[in-house]
Structures are given as C-alpha cells and as structure tokens.
C-alpha cells in the first residue's frame, strides 16, 4: 500500500523534537560518567598531557590539544542528526512505531475486501468509524533508545507446540497440515502433518509468484501490440497476456488501451491510412480458455487479450460478472477508440499476425515485481493464471493449464524446494485438484527471503498486511494487526493461511496452516487467525 504523505519534513518535526528531547539527557549522563575516567587517564599519562595552565607544564599548541570531550560530543550530535534524518525521511510515526499516515489510511478502508472463492460473500469484518479509531499496530521497528537491539534465538519446538496444538486442533479445521520455520536459518520449528499434500486454494499463488519471478525476473513486462499488415491493410491487436491492460481514461500506471489507440492512429496517419480492417490475435496461449470451474465471477476466460479483466463494472478486484469473450470485447473497445482518432475500422474478428507485419505501437505492463505484488495482495485470479502461462512460455512449455502447472512445478524443483506430493493444476488455486504441503509453502517463503535470491523478494512484499491491505484488510482488528503478513485461501470446505510473522522477540517466522474438510468457513478462518496471532505473541522458549 502506498500512502501519500504531504509535507513530510513539517509532519516529522514534532517527532524529531521529541526524540531529541529524549536523547539529550542520556548524552549528558553519558558525558558525566566518562569525565572522571578521562581525568584519571590524563593524570596517569603524566606531564605530557598535563593541563597547560599549571606552572611548569609544557604548553601544547592550541591546534593540537586533545579534545576528547569535543570528539565525543561531535560524534553524539552527528549520530542524533543521522537518526533524526532517518526518522524524518521515513515519515511521521506514532509512539508504537506504526506510521501515522498508514494508520489513518487503514482506518478509512472499506469493509468489503478480498476475493470470495467459495460463492458466499467474503467476511471482511467491520471497519473503524474514523481515522483515530484505528488501533495502532504492534511495533515492528524498535524506537530510538529501545532495548530490542538484538534478536534472540528462535522459538523452541515444544513451546510452540504447547501454544499452537490446542488452536489447530479446533473441530472447525477438519484435516490439517501446519508448519512454522525460522526464516533466518530455514530450520523447521514446528510441524504437524507438514508433509501431507492438501488443497491449498489461493495460497498456491505464492508458488505461482516464486516460479514466475524465477523464470522471468522482476523487471519483465507484458506487452500488447498493434501491428499493420501491408498486404491487406489490416490492423491486428496482438494480445501479450497482460490482464491489467485497461480501457479506463486514467490508466493509473497500467498499460492503457486508449494510449495504444492514439499511438496506432498517429502511426497510420503517417502512412496516409484512414480506413482499416481490424482483427485481434490471441494465439500466444494454447488450449481452451475456460477454467475447470466453468463460468465464475472470480475469473474471466483465460485469454492473452483482455481489458480490465473483462469486468462488467468499474471494480478492480474481487468477484464480478465477466464478459463472455474478453478478447473480442477488448478489440471492440480498441476499434471505438481508433474511430475517435479519425481511423475507420471494421468490426473486429479473430486473426493471426504474420511475419510481414510491422509494429505500429506498443504498451507495456508495470514490471513483474509489481504484478506479483498486486496478484498476492488482492488475490487476483486473472493475473495468477496469466503469470503461470508466462512461466510456461519462458521455460518452453505449452501455454495452457497443463503446461503452466508443469512449468511452475519445474521452476520450484529447480530452486531446490520440496515438491513431493505437489500437484499444480492452475495458477490461481481455484482448481480443487491442486495439492501443496505446508513444508513447501514455508520453504517458498524462506526462499523468497534468501539474500541469494533478491529477484524473489516481491513474493514477500506482496503479502497482505493483517488489518491493513488486500484480503487481510478486514481481519486482525486487534492483536496481530500490522505484524502478520499472509496469503489467504478459501474454497468451499477449504481454509488456508500462509505467510510471515514477527514474534514477540523480533524473530521472523514463516508459517503455513492448511485445513481441508471444513464445514464452517467463519469458524475455520477465526481458528487460523487465532493461530497466527498466537504465533506473533509468542516468545515460546
């Protein structure tokens, strides 16, 4: 979540003043403590460093006298200035370490959030009544003068079991698989059925994210093209597999269909062309476009050409009715936009661009890192299926459901992750035949935090923040808000949660809780949230 902060220096000033007021007396006490020691050292050093105002003492030139106290004071002042600068640059903070602007923004979020994968309305909780009603998150950064400057050892397995076992044995959870891993070392600290492969629902998007980032890199972009066939005077809109392509007037940083039409019309005008046959090309993907779940408000037909994910309203996430043919719909909108720029276009039809075609204009998506974050934060199924297919394309697999699943699994295996029992049928987790283990989910999170794999970091930064963003915005109103970051998963009879948490002693832990055969989704979700909250509050040593 990006929170705009106006006049950051002015907003930070009272915080810096308060910090300075706190630190100043500590510096004074430190100086009083050090002064006698300096005096004793000077006396022991003999006349060489005797005070120059004493009779018979050799005078030291003013420019060469040792000024230890000045050095100490200068260093302390510089340190305070640096610390204040860091705090100021980071923005205003409240006493708990939570950004004030972020807290206010979170309080203003609407209650209806997330993706409903099971057909029932998503349970998003009740939002606070006003900005000041939002409870501050538990401290993530230790304030100046704090004592938690070093991290203790990882929690103990027996202590963790004593806390988590009673919560995960809730009857609401049915069959369970769970694991907790220390991110710093990769050691598993807790496990119950952690090697049992269960239906993961949307937590499989973590696997999709890691595979896509591994195969293409965080800077990769998805490009939509308009090409011109000189022999037939045909303009072909070539789908590049970018589900974030938008026809809205304000593209908000996404690839814009309006921008593409304007550039295409300008390129045609330079050729003296004012009338064209319009076609569209969806041959980038193979196989059928319909997901095994059939027509569903959580997912459009899987095609490499669509505008605004084929949504029939102005929404940008969550379930909504989709147009029957997203590619034809996008091409029709493109034709309308061409006409606005003086180019007469026929009603569009499917075609395939040839090697003789010349590119008129292109628009590209945000980098893959941003797409992964969006997919995870909002549980974007259309984007997940697109990234799975692009993983297949990048690794030489067929760009259909089967090829995408094979490509994702192969990339995970190549990273040395435990893929035993893994079955990947799609990229979104809507297929009930998907299977993952808690061991694999936690290993994915640990790998994403590995300094040797910085390209995988968006798989962590995109996780929803409890009580603040995406599918966790309406959950964790108390306790672990701001501390738990996790991907949710929900299908009928399936509730899952996988992510990271900073425990009470500042240790970063990865966890995965999977429950299949649940008969009460609200109770199951509450049980998983309670386990994650307990993990955050646990020192467990």
Coordinates of N, CA and C in Angstrom, one line a residue, residues 29-179:
X29 N 24.1 12.4 30.7 CA 24.5 11.5 31.7 C 25.8 10.7 31.3
X30 N 25.8 10.4 30.0 CA 27.0 9.7 29.5 C 28.2 10.5 29.6
X31 N 28.1 11.8 29.4 CA 29.3 12.7 29.5 C 29.8 12.8 30.9
X32 N 28.8 12.9 31.9 CA 29.2 12.9 33.3 C 29.9 11.6 33.7
X33 N 29.4 10.5 33.2 CA 30.1 9.2 33.5 C 31.5 9.1 33.0
X34 N 31.7 9.6 31.8 CA 33.0 9.5 31.1 C 34.0 10.5 31.7
X35 N 33.6 11.7 32.1 CA 34.5 12.7 32.5 C 35.5 12.3 33.6
X36 N 35.1 11.6 34.7 CA 36.1 11.2 35.7 C 37.1 10.2 35.1
X37 N 36.7 9.3 34.3 CA 37.6 8.4 33.7 C 38.7 9.1 32.8
X38 N 38.2 10.1 32.1 CA 39.2 10.8 31.3 C 40.2 11.6 32.1
X39 N 39.7 12.1 33.3 CA 40.6 12.8 34.2 C 41.7 11.8 34.7
X40 N 41.2 10.6 35.1 CA 42.2 9.6 35.7 C 43.2 9.2 34.6
X41 N 42.7 9.1 33.4 CA 43.7 8.7 32.3 C 44.7 9.8 32.0
X42 N 44.2 11.1 32.1 CA 45.1 12.2 31.9 C 46.2 12.3 33.0
X43 N 45.8 12.0 34.2 CA 46.7 12.0 35.4 C 47.7 10.9 35.2
X44 N 47.3 9.8 34.8 CA 48.2 8.6 34.7 C 49.2 8.8 33.5
X45 N 48.8 9.6 32.6 CA 49.7 9.8 31.4 C 50.9 10.7 31.7
X46 N 50.8 11.4 32.9 CA 52.0 12.2 33.3 C 52.0 13.6 32.7
X47 N 53.1 14.3 32.8 CA 53.2 15.7 32.4 C 53.0 15.9 30.9
X48 N 53.1 14.8 30.1 CA 53.0 15.0 28.7 C 51.6 15.6 28.3
X49 N 50.6 15.1 29.1 CA 49.2 15.6 28.8 C 48.7 16.4 30.0
X50 N 49.6 17.0 30.8 CA 49.2 17.8 32.0 C 48.5 19.0 31.5
X51 N 47.6 19.6 32.4 CA 46.9 20.8 32.0 C 47.9 21.9 31.7
X52 N 47.7 22.7 30.7 CA 48.7 23.7 30.3 C 48.7 24.9 31.2
X53 N 47.6 25.1 32.1 CA 47.6 26.2 32.9 C 48.3 26.0 34.2
X54 N 48.9 24.8 34.4 CA 49.6 24.6 35.7 C 51.1 25.0 35.5
X55 N 51.7 25.6 36.6 CA 53.1 26.0 36.5 C 54.0 24.9 36.1
X56 N 54.9 25.2 35.1 CA 55.9 24.2 34.7 C 55.4 23.2 33.7
X57 N 54.1 23.3 33.4 CA 53.6 22.3 32.4 C 53.9 22.8 31.0
X58 N 54.3 21.8 30.2 CA 54.6 22.2 28.8 C 53.3 22.6 28.1
X59 N 53.4 23.7 27.3 CA 52.2 24.1 26.6 C 52.1 23.3 25.3
X60 N 50.9 22.9 25.1 CA 50.5 22.2 23.8 C 49.9 23.3 22.9
X61 N 50.4 23.4 21.7 CA 49.8 24.4 20.8 C 48.3 24.2 20.7
X62 N 47.5 25.3 20.6 CA 46.0 25.2 20.7 C 45.5 24.3 19.6
X63 N 46.1 24.3 18.4 CA 45.5 23.5 17.3 C 45.8 22.0 17.5
X64 N 46.7 21.6 18.5 CA 47.0 20.2 18.6 C 46.6 19.6 19.9
X65 N 45.9 20.4 20.8 CA 45.5 19.8 22.1 C 44.4 18.7 21.9
X66 N 44.5 17.6 22.6 CA 43.5 16.6 22.5 C 42.2 17.1 23.1
X67 N 41.1 17.0 22.4 CA 39.8 17.4 22.9 C 38.8 16.3 22.9
X68 N 39.1 15.3 23.7 CA 38.3 14.1 23.7 C 36.8 14.4 23.9
X69 N 36.5 15.3 24.8 CA 35.1 15.5 25.1 C 34.4 16.2 23.8
X70 N 35.2 17.0 23.1 CA 34.6 17.5 21.9 C 34.3 16.5 20.8
X71 N 35.3 15.5 20.7 CA 35.1 14.4 19.8 C 33.8 13.7 20.2
X72 N 33.7 13.4 21.4 CA 32.5 12.6 21.9 C 31.2 13.4 21.6
X73 N 31.2 14.7 21.9 CA 30.0 15.5 21.7 C 29.7 15.6 20.2
X74 N 30.7 15.8 19.4 CA 30.5 15.9 18.0 C 29.9 14.6 17.4
X75 N 30.5 13.5 17.8 CA 30.0 12.2 17.3 C 28.6 11.9 17.8
X76 N 28.3 12.3 19.0 CA 26.9 12.1 19.5 C 25.9 13.0 18.8
X77 N 26.3 14.2 18.5 CA 25.5 15.1 17.7 C 25.2 14.6 16.3
X78 N 26.3 14.2 15.7 CA 26.2 13.6 14.3 C 25.3 12.4 14.3
X79 N 25.4 11.5 15.4 CA 24.6 10.4 15.4 C 23.1 10.7 15.6
X80 N 22.8 11.7 16.5 CA 21.5 12.2 16.7 C 20.9 12.7 15.4
X81 N 21.7 13.5 14.7 CA 21.2 14.1 13.4 C 20.9 13.1 12.4
X82 N 21.8 12.0 12.3 CA 21.5 11.0 11.4 C 20.3 10.2 11.7
X83 N 20.1 9.9 13.0 CA 18.9 9.2 13.4 C 17.6 10.0 13.2
X84 N 17.7 11.3 13.5 CA 16.5 12.1 13.2 C 16.2 12.2 11.7
X85 N 17.3 12.3 10.9 CA 17.1 12.3 9.5 C 16.4 11.1 8.9
X86 N 16.8 9.9 9.5 CA 16.2 8.7 9.0 C 14.7 8.7 9.4
X87 N 14.4 9.0 10.6 CA 13.0 9.1 11.1 C 12.2 10.0 10.2
X88 N 12.8 11.2 9.9 CA 12.1 12.2 9.2 C 11.8 11.7 7.8
X89 N 12.8 11.2 7.1 CA 12.7 10.7 5.8 C 11.6 9.6 5.7
X90 N 11.5 8.8 6.7 CA 10.6 7.7 6.7 C 9.2 8.1 6.9
X91 N 8.9 9.3 7.4 CA 7.6 9.8 7.6 C 7.2 9.8 9.1
X92 N 6.0 10.4 9.4 CA 5.6 10.5 10.8 C 5.3 9.2 11.4
X93 N 5.6 9.1 12.6 CA 5.4 7.8 13.4 C 4.6 8.1 14.6
X94 N 3.8 7.1 15.1 CA 3.2 7.3 16.4 C 4.1 6.5 17.4
X95 N 3.7 6.5 18.7 CA 4.5 6.0 19.7 C 4.8 4.5 19.6
X96 N 4.0 3.8 18.9 CA 4.2 2.4 18.8 C 5.1 2.0 17.6
X97 N 5.5 3.0 16.8 CA 6.3 2.6 15.7 C 5.5 2.5 14.4
X98 N 4.2 2.5 14.4 CA 3.4 2.4 13.2 C 3.3 3.8 12.6
X99 N 3.4 3.9 11.3 CA 3.3 5.1 10.6 C 1.9 5.7 10.8
X100 N 1.8 6.9 11.2 CA 0.5 7.6 11.5 C -0.3 7.7 10.2
X101 N 0.3 8.1 9.1 CA -0.4 8.2 7.9 C -1.0 6.9 7.4
X102 N -0.2 5.8 7.6 CA -0.7 4.5 7.2 C -1.9 4.0 8.1
X103 N -1.7 4.4 9.4 CA -2.8 4.0 10.3 C -4.1 4.7 9.9
X104 N -4.0 6.0 9.6 CA -5.2 6.8 9.2 C -5.8 6.2 7.9
X105 N -4.9 5.9 7.0 CA -5.3 5.3 5.7 C -6.0 4.0 5.9
X106 N -5.5 3.2 6.8 CA -6.1 1.9 7.0 C -7.5 2.0 7.6
X107 N -7.7 3.0 8.5 CA -8.9 3.2 9.1 C -10.0 3.6 8.2
X108 N -9.6 4.2 7.1 CA -10.6 4.7 6.1 C -11.0 3.6 5.1
X109 N -10.3 2.5 5.1 CA -10.6 1.4 4.1 C -12.0 0.9 4.3
X110 N -12.6 0.5 3.2 CA -14.0 0.0 3.3 C -13.9 -1.5 3.8
X111 N -15.1 -1.9 4.3 CA -15.1 -3.3 4.9 C -15.1 -4.4 3.8
X112 N -15.7 -4.2 2.7 CA -15.8 -5.3 1.7 C -14.5 -5.4 1.0
X113 N -13.8 -6.5 1.2 CA -12.5 -6.7 0.7 C -12.3 -8.1 0.2
X114 N -11.3 -8.3 -0.6 CA -10.8 -9.7 -0.9 C -11.7 -10.4 -2.0
X115 N -11.3 -11.6 -2.2 CA -11.9 -12.5 -3.2 C -12.7 -13.6 -2.5
X116 N -13.9 -13.8 -3.0 CA -14.7 -14.8 -2.5 C -14.6 -16.0 -3.4
X117 N -13.9 -17.1 -3.0 CA -13.7 -18.2 -3.8 C -14.7 -19.3 -3.6
X118 N -15.5 -19.1 -2.6 CA -16.4 -20.2 -2.3 C -17.9 -20.0 -2.6
X119 N -18.2 -18.8 -3.1 CA -19.5 -18.5 -3.5 C -20.3 -17.7 -2.5
X120 N -19.9 -17.7 -1.3 CA -20.5 -16.9 -0.2 C -19.8 -15.5 -0.1
X121 N -20.4 -14.5 0.3 CA -19.8 -13.2 0.5 C -18.6 -13.3 1.4
X122 N -17.5 -12.6 1.1 CA -16.3 -12.7 1.9 C -16.6 -12.0 3.2
X123 N -16.1 -12.6 4.3 CA -16.3 -12.0 5.6 C -15.1 -11.0 5.8
X124 N -15.4 -9.7 5.8 CA -14.4 -8.7 5.9 C -14.3 -8.0 7.2
X125 N -15.3 -8.2 8.1 CA -15.3 -7.5 9.3 C -15.9 -6.2 9.2
X126 N -15.8 -5.4 10.3 CA -16.4 -4.1 10.4 C -15.3 -3.0 10.5
X127 N -15.3 -2.0 9.6 CA -14.2 -1.0 9.7 C -14.4 -0.1 10.8
X128 N -13.3 0.5 11.3 CA -13.4 1.5 12.4 C -14.3 2.7 11.9
X129 N -14.8 3.5 12.8 CA -15.7 4.6 12.5 C -15.0 5.8 12.0
X130 N -13.7 6.0 12.3 CA -13.0 7.1 11.9 C -11.5 6.9 12.0
X131 N -10.7 7.8 11.5 CA -9.3 7.6 11.4 C -8.7 7.4 12.8
X132 N -9.1 8.1 13.8 CA -8.5 7.9 15.1 C -8.9 6.7 15.8
X133 N -9.9 6.0 15.3 CA -10.4 4.8 15.9 C -9.6 3.6 15.6
X134 N -8.7 3.7 14.6 CA -7.9 2.5 14.3 C -6.8 2.2 15.3
X135 N -6.8 1.0 15.9 CA -5.8 0.7 16.9 C -4.4 0.7 16.2
X136 N -3.4 1.2 16.9 CA -2.0 1.2 16.3 C -1.5 -0.3 16.2
X137 N -0.8 -0.6 15.2 CA -0.2 -1.9 15.1 C 0.9 -2.1 16.1
X138 N 1.2 -3.3 16.5 CA 2.3 -3.6 17.4 C 3.6 -3.1 16.7
X139 N 4.5 -2.7 17.5 CA 5.8 -2.1 17.0 C 6.5 -3.1 16.1
X140 N 6.9 -2.7 14.9 CA 7.7 -3.5 14.1 C 9.1 -3.0 14.1
X141 N 9.3 -1.7 14.2 CA 10.6 -1.1 14.3 C 10.9 -0.7 15.7
X142 N 12.0 -1.0 16.3 CA 12.3 -0.5 17.6 C 12.6 1.0 17.6
X143 N 12.0 1.7 18.5 CA 12.3 3.2 18.6 C 13.7 3.5 19.1
X144 N 14.1 4.7 18.9 CA 15.4 5.1 19.5 C 15.4 4.9 21.0
X145 N 16.5 4.4 21.5 CA 16.5 4.2 22.9 C 15.9 2.9 23.4
X146 N 15.3 2.1 22.4 CA 14.7 0.8 22.8 C 15.7 -0.2 23.2
X147 N 15.2 -1.3 23.7 CA 16.2 -2.3 24.2 C 16.3 -3.5 23.3
X148 N 15.3 -3.6 22.3 CA 15.4 -4.8 21.5 C 16.3 -4.6 20.3
X149 N 17.6 -4.4 20.6 CA 18.6 -4.1 19.6 C 19.2 -5.4 19.0
X150 N 19.0 -6.5 19.7 CA 19.5 -7.8 19.2 C 18.3 -8.8 19.2
X151 N 18.3 -9.7 18.3 CA 17.3 -10.7 18.2 C 17.7 -12.0 19.0
X152 N 16.8 -12.5 19.7 CA 17.0 -13.7 20.5 C 17.0 -14.9 19.6
X153 N 17.3 -16.1 20.1 CA 17.3 -17.3 19.3 C 15.9 -17.6 19.0
X154 N 15.7 -18.6 18.0 CA 14.4 -19.0 17.5 C 13.6 -19.6 18.6
X155 N 12.3 -19.6 18.5 CA 11.4 -20.3 19.5 C 11.7 -21.8 19.5
X156 N 11.4 -22.4 20.6 CA 11.6 -23.8 20.8 C 10.4 -24.6 20.3
X157 N 10.7 -25.8 19.8 CA 9.6 -26.6 19.2 C 8.5 -27.0 20.2
X158 N 9.0 -27.5 21.4 CA 8.0 -27.9 22.4 C 7.1 -26.7 22.9
X159 N 7.7 -25.6 23.0 CA 7.0 -24.4 23.5 C 6.0 -24.0 22.4
X160 N 6.4 -24.0 21.1 CA 5.5 -23.7 20.0 C 4.3 -24.7 20.0
X161 N 4.6 -26.0 20.1 CA 3.6 -27.0 20.1 C 2.6 -26.7 21.2
X162 N 3.1 -26.3 22.4 CA 2.2 -26.0 23.5 C 1.2 -24.9 23.2
X163 N 1.6 -24.0 22.4 CA 0.7 -22.9 22.0 C -0.2 -23.2 20.9
X164 N 0.4 -23.8 19.8 CA -0.3 -24.0 18.6 C -1.2 -25.2 18.5
X165 N -0.8 -26.3 19.1 CA -1.6 -27.5 19.1 C -3.0 -27.4 19.5
X166 N -3.3 -26.7 20.6 CA -4.7 -26.6 21.0 C -5.5 -25.8 20.1
X167 N -4.9 -24.8 19.4 CA -5.6 -23.9 18.5 C -5.9 -24.7 17.2
X168 N -4.9 -25.4 16.7 CA -5.0 -26.1 15.4 C -5.8 -27.4 15.5
X169 N -6.1 -27.8 16.7 CA -7.0 -29.0 16.9 C -8.5 -28.6 16.9
X170 N -8.8 -27.4 16.6 CA -10.2 -26.9 16.6 C -11.0 -27.8 15.6
X171 N -12.2 -28.3 16.1 CA -13.0 -29.1 15.2 C -13.4 -28.4 13.9
X172 N -13.3 -27.1 13.9 CA -13.7 -26.3 12.7 C -12.7 -26.5 11.5
X173 N -11.5 -27.1 11.8 CA -10.4 -27.1 10.8 C -10.3 -28.4 10.1
X174 N -11.1 -29.5 10.5 CA -11.1 -30.7 9.7 C -9.7 -31.3 9.6
X175 N -9.3 -31.7 8.4 CA -7.9 -32.3 8.2 C -6.9 -31.1 8.2
X176 N -5.8 -31.3 8.9 CA -4.9 -30.1 9.0 C -3.4 -30.5 8.5
X177 N -2.8 -29.4 8.1 CA -1.3 -29.5 7.8 C -0.7 -28.2 8.2
X178 N 0.3 -28.2 9.0 CA 0.9 -27.0 9.5 C 2.4 -27.0 9.7
X179 N 3.0 -25.9 9.5 CA 4.5 -25.8 9.7 C 4.9 -24.4 10.1

